[in-house]
Each structure stands twice: as structure tokens, then as C-alpha cells.
Short mmCIF file of C-alpha atoms in Angstrom, two decimals:
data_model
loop_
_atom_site.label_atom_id
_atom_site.label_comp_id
_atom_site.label_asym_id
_atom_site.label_seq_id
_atom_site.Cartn_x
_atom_site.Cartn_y
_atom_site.Cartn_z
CA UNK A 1 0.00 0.00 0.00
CA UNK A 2 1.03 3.74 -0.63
CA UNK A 3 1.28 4.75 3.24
CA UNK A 4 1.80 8.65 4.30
CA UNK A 5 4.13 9.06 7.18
CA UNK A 6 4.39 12.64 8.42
CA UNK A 7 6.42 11.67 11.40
CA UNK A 8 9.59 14.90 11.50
CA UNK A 9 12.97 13.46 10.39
CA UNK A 10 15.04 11.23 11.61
CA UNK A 11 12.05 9.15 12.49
CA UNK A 12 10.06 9.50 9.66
CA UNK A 13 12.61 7.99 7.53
CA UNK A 14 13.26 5.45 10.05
CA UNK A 15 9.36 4.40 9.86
CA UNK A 16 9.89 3.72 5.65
CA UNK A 17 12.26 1.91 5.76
CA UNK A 18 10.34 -0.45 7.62
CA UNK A 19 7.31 -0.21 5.84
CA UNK A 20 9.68 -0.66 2.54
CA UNK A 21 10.59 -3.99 4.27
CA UNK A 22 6.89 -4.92 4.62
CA UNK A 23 6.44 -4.42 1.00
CA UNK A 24 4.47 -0.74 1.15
CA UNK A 25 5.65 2.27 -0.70
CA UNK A 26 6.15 4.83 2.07
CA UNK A 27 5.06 8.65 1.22
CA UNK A 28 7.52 10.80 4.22
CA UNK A 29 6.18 14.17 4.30
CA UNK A 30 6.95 15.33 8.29
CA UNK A 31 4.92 18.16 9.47
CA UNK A 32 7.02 18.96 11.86
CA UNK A 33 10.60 20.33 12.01
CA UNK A 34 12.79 19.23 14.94
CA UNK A 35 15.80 21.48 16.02
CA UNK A 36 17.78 20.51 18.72
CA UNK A 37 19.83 23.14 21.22
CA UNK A 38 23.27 21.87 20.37
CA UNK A 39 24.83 24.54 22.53
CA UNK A 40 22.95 23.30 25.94
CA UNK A 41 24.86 21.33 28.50
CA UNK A 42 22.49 19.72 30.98
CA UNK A 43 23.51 20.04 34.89
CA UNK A 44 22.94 16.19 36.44
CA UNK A 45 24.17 17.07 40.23
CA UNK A 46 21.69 15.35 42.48
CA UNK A 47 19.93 14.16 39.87
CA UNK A 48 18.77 10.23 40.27
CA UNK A 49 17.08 9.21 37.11
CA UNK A 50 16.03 10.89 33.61
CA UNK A 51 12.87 11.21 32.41
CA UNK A 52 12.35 11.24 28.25
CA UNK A 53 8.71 11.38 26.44
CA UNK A 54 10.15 10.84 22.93
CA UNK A 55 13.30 9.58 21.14
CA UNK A 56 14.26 13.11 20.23
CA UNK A 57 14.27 13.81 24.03
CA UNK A 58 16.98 10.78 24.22
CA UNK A 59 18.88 12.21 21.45
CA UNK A 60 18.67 15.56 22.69
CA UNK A 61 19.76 14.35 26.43
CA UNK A 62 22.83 12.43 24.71
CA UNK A 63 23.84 15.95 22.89
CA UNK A 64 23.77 17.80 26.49
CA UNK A 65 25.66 15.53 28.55
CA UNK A 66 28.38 13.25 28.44
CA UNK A 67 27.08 10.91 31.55
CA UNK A 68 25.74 7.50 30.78
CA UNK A 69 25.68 6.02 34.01
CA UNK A 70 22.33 7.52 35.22
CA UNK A 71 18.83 5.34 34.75
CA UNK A 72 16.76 6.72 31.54
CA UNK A 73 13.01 5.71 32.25
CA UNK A 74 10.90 6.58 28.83
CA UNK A 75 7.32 6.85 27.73
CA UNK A 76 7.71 3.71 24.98
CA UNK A 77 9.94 1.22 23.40
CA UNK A 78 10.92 3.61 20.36
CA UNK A 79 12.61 6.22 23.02
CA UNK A 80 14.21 3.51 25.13
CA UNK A 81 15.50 2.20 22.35
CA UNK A 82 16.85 5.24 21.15
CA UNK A 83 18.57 6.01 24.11
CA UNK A 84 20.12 2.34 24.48
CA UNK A 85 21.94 3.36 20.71
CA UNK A 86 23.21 6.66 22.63
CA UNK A 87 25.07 4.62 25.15
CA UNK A 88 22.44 4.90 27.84
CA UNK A 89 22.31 1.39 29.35
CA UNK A 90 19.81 1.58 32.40
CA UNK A 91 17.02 2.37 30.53
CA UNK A 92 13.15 1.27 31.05
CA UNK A 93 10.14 2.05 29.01
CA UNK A 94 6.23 2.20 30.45
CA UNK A 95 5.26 1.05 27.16
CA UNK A 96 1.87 3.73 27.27
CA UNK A 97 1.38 7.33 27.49
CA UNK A 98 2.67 10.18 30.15
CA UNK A 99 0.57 8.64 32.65
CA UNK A 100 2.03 5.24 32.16
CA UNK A 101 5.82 6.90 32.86
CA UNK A 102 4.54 8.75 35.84
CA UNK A 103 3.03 5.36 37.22
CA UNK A 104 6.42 3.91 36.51
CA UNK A 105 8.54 5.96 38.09
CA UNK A 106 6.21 5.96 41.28
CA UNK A 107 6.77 2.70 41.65
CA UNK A 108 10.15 2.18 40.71
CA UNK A 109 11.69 5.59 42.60
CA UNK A 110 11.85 7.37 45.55
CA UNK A 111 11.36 10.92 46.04
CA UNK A 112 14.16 11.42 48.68
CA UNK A 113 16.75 9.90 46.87
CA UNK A 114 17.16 12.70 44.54
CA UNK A 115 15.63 14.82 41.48
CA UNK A 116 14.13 14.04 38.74
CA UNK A 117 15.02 15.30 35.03
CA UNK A 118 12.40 15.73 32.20
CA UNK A 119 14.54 16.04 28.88
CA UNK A 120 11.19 18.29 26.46
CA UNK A 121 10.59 19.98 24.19
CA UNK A 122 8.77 23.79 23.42
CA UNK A 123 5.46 21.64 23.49
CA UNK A 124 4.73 18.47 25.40
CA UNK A 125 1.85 16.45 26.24
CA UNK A 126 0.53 15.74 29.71
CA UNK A 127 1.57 17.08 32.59
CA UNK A 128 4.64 14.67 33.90
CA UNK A 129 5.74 17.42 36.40
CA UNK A 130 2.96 18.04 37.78
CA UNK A 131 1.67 14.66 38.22
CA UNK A 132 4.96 13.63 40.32
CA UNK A 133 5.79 16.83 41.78
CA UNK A 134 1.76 16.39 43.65
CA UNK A 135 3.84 12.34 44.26
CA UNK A 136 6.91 14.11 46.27
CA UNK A 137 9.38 14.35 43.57
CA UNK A 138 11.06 17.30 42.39
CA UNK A 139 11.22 17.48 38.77
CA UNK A 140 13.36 19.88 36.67
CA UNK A 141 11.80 20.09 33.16
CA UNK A 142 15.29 20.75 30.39
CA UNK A 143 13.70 22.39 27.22
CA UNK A 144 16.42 20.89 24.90
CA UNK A 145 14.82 20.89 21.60
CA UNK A 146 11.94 22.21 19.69
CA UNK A 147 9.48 20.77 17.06
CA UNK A 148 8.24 23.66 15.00
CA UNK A 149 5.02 23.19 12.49
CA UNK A 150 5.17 23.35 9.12
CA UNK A 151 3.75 26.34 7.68
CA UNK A 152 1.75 25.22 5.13
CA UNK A 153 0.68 21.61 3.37
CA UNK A 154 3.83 19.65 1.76
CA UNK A 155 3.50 20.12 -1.79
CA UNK A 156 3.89 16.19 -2.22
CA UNK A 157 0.98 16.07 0.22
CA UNK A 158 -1.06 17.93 -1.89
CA UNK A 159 -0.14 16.15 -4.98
CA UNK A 160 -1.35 12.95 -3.62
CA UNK A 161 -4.29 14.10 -1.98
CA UNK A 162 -5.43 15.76 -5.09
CA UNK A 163 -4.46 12.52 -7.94
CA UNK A 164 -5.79 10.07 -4.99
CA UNK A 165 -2.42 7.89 -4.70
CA UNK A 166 -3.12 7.59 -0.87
CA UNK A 167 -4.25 4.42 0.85
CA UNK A 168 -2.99 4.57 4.56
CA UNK A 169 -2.16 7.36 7.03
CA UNK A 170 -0.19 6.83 10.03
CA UNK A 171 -0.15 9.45 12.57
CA UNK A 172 2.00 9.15 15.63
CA UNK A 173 1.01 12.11 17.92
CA UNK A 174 -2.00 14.52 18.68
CA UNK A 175 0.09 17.44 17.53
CA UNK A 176 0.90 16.20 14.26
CA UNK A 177 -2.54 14.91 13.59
CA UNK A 178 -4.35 18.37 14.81
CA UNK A 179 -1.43 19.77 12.06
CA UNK A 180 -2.47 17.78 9.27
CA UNK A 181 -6.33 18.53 9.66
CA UNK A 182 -5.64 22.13 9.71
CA UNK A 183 -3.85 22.45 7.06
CA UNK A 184 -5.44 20.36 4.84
CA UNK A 185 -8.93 21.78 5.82
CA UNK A 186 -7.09 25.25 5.16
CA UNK A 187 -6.38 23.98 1.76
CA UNK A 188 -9.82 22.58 0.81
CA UNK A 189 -8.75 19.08 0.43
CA UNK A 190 -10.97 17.58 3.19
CA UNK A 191 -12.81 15.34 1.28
CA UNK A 192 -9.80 14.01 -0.85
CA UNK A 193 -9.26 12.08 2.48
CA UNK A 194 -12.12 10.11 1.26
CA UNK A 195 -10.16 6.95 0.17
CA UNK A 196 -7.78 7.06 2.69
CA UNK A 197 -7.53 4.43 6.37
CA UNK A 198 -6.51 7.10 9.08
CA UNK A 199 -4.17 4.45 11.06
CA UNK A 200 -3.37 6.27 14.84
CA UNK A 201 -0.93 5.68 17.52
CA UNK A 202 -3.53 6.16 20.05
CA UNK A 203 -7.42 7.81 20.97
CA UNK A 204 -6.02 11.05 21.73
CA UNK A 205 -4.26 10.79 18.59
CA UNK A 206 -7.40 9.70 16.17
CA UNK A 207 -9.52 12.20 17.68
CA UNK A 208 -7.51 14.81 15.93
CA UNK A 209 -8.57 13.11 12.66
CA UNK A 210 -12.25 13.14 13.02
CA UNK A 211 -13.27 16.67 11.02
CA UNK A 212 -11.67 15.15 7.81
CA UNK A 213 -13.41 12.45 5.47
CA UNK A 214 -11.11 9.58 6.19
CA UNK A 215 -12.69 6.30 4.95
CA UNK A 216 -11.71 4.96 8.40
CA UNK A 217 -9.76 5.62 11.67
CA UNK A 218 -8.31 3.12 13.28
CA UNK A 219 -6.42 3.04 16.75
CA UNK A 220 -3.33 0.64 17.44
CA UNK A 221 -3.94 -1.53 20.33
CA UNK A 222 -0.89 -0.43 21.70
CA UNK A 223 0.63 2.79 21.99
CA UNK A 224 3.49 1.58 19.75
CA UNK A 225 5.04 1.68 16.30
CA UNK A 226 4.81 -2.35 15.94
CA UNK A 227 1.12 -2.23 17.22
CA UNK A 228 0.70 0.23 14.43
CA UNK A 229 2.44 -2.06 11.85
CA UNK A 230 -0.05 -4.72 12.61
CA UNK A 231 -3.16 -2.46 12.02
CA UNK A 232 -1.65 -1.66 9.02
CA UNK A 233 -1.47 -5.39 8.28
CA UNK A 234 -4.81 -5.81 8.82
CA UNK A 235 -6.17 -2.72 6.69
CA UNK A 236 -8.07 -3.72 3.69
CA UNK A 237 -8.80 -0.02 1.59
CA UNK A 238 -11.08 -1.46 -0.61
CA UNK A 239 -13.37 -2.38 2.50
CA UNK A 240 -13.88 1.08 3.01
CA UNK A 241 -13.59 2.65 -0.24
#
């Protein structure tokens, strides 16, 4: 199938060449633009575990900071994993959403053995802070990157919106799923979403999609890139086309 991935680079082009692997012809178009804050250099003193929400949190942690040594705990498998490739090697995932990490680090931490670092961006989701500052922790937040919105629709977006050479969309966050109904509502290509299977990383994610005329939204079990894969596996188009 011709599948859109709008995921920002590096990940977006990490996600096609997996789906080229499954046989699909992958369509990367990111609508968002990372930019990490090379110059930063993250103060650890005191500090007793890390706290990451994406993969470009681990990256941008491994760009501040030359320590390894410290536990990593992350919001899925795709940031753990990237921070096991930086060197990190006490990582842990929650596998789930911000709620899931918080949960996770309750359990697995204690607030008087020392402070808590949340590697962000300009814009997260959830309020991690604020859910384990109210548990006892104290929890410095380290803005260390920013993910910036396209300003308007891709041009190769538009191209396949408008010919109809779209049968899947994967969307992997709220914020780039609110992006890509507001722009292509803003460009009058609504109901070229017609043929298309809206495939979403989770409910908070598909309910971004539901303004636009996608033949179908579907949520991955799993909050998860391989429970993703296996919707996609399961995605007929021509059942809802």
C-alpha cells in the first residue's frame, strides 16, 4: 500500500524503511521540524534518574551531557531504544502514554533519593511534572529541543491528496494529527481524504482526525510503532472505499 508518514525526520525515515521492508511504498512528508539546542549542557548534580517522552528527548539528552551512568526511564519502546543506541544502558520504558511513565517511576523511585530530570521539548503532552511533583518528587523540566510546524501543506501532500495515490495514514502524535487537519482543511482538500484508512498511535491521537473524510480511523492496540504495523497489516482499503 502507498502509506503517508508525516512523522519529523530522523524518524520519519526510520518508519519507511520499515514499511519498505513490509512491501508498502512509504510517502515521508513530516509536518514537523525538529531542532535541537546543540549549545545546551544539561547540569545532572543530584539528579537520580532521567525522564524522556520521545526519542528526540533521548537524542537531545545524549547531545547535552556526556554521563551515561544515570537510569533513563521513557514513555515507549521507540525512546528507550533510542537512548540504548546513545550509550544509555539503564534504561526502562512504560510502554503507554505520560501517565504510564509517571506510574512507573512511582513505583520504581523514591522521592528522597534525589531529582528528577524531564529532557522536552517547546510543546509536550501531559503534565509529567505536575503529576509527580503532587507524588513528592522534584522534577526539573530541560527544554532541549523544539518541534516547529510546518507552515503550510507539503507540496507532495497535496499532490497525492489531489491525484488520490493515498491508501494509509499513520499518525504518531495529537500534535501532528491536529497539524495535518488544519492544514489540509485550510487547503480545501478535506474530502480528498475520502479513500484514505486514518491508522493512529492512540485515541487522543485519532480524535484529531475526526473533522476530515477519512474512509476509516483506526487506533493501534498499543501505543506503539509495531502495534501500528499490525493495524496496518490488517487494513483492507477497498473495505472502506
Amino acid at each position: 500500500m502507498r502509506v503517508l508518514v508525516t512523522r519529523p525526520r530522523p524518524d520519519g525515515d526510520d518508519t519507511a524503511n520499515e514499511l519498505i521492508a513490509l512491501g508498502h511504498e512509504p510517502v515521508v512528508s513530516p509536518l514537523l521540524e525538529v531542532t535541537m539546542d546543540t549549545g545546551a549542557v544539561l547540569d545532572l548534580a543530584g539528579v537520580q534518574a532521567i525522564l524522556v517522552t520521545s526519542a528526540n528527548g533521548a537524542r537531545a539528552l545524549a547531545s547535552a551531557t556526556d554521563r551515561r551512568d544515570l537510569p533513563v526511564f521513557a514513555v515507549g519502546a521507540a525512546s528507550a531504544a533510542a537512548a540504548r543506541q546513545l550509550g544509555f544502558t539503564r534504561t526502562e520504558s512504560a510502554d503507554g502514554d505520560v501517565a504510564a511513565l509517571a506510574d512507573l517511576v512511582t513505583v520504581r523511585l523514591s522521592p528522597g533519593d534525589g531529582a528528577l530530570v524531564h529532557v522536552a521539548g517547546t510543546v509536550t503532552a501531559g503534565d509529567l511534572s505536575g503529576t509527580l511533583t503532587h507524588a513528592g518528587f522534584g522534577v526539573r523540566r530541560a527544554v532541549l529541543y523544539r518541534a516547529d510546524p510546518v507552515a503550510a501543506l507539503p507540496g507532495e501532500i497535496v499532490r497525492r491528496l489531489e491525484e488520490g495515490t493515498l491508501d494509509v495514514a499513520l499518525f504518531y502524535s495529537p500534535r501532528t494529527a491536529a497539524q495535518f487537519a488544519t492544514l489540509v482543511a485550510a487547503k480545501g482538500l478535506a474530502e480528498s481524504c475520502h479513500r484514505i484508512v486514518a491508522l493512529a498511535l492512540s485515541d487522543a491521537v485519532a480524535v484529531k482526525l475526526k473533522g476530515l473524510g477519512f474512509a476509516h480511523i483506526e487506533v493501534a492496540e498499543s501505543p506503539d510503532q509495531d502495534s501500528l504495523f499490525r493495524a496496518l497489516d490488517a487494513t483492507n482499503t477497498e473495505t472502506y472505499t
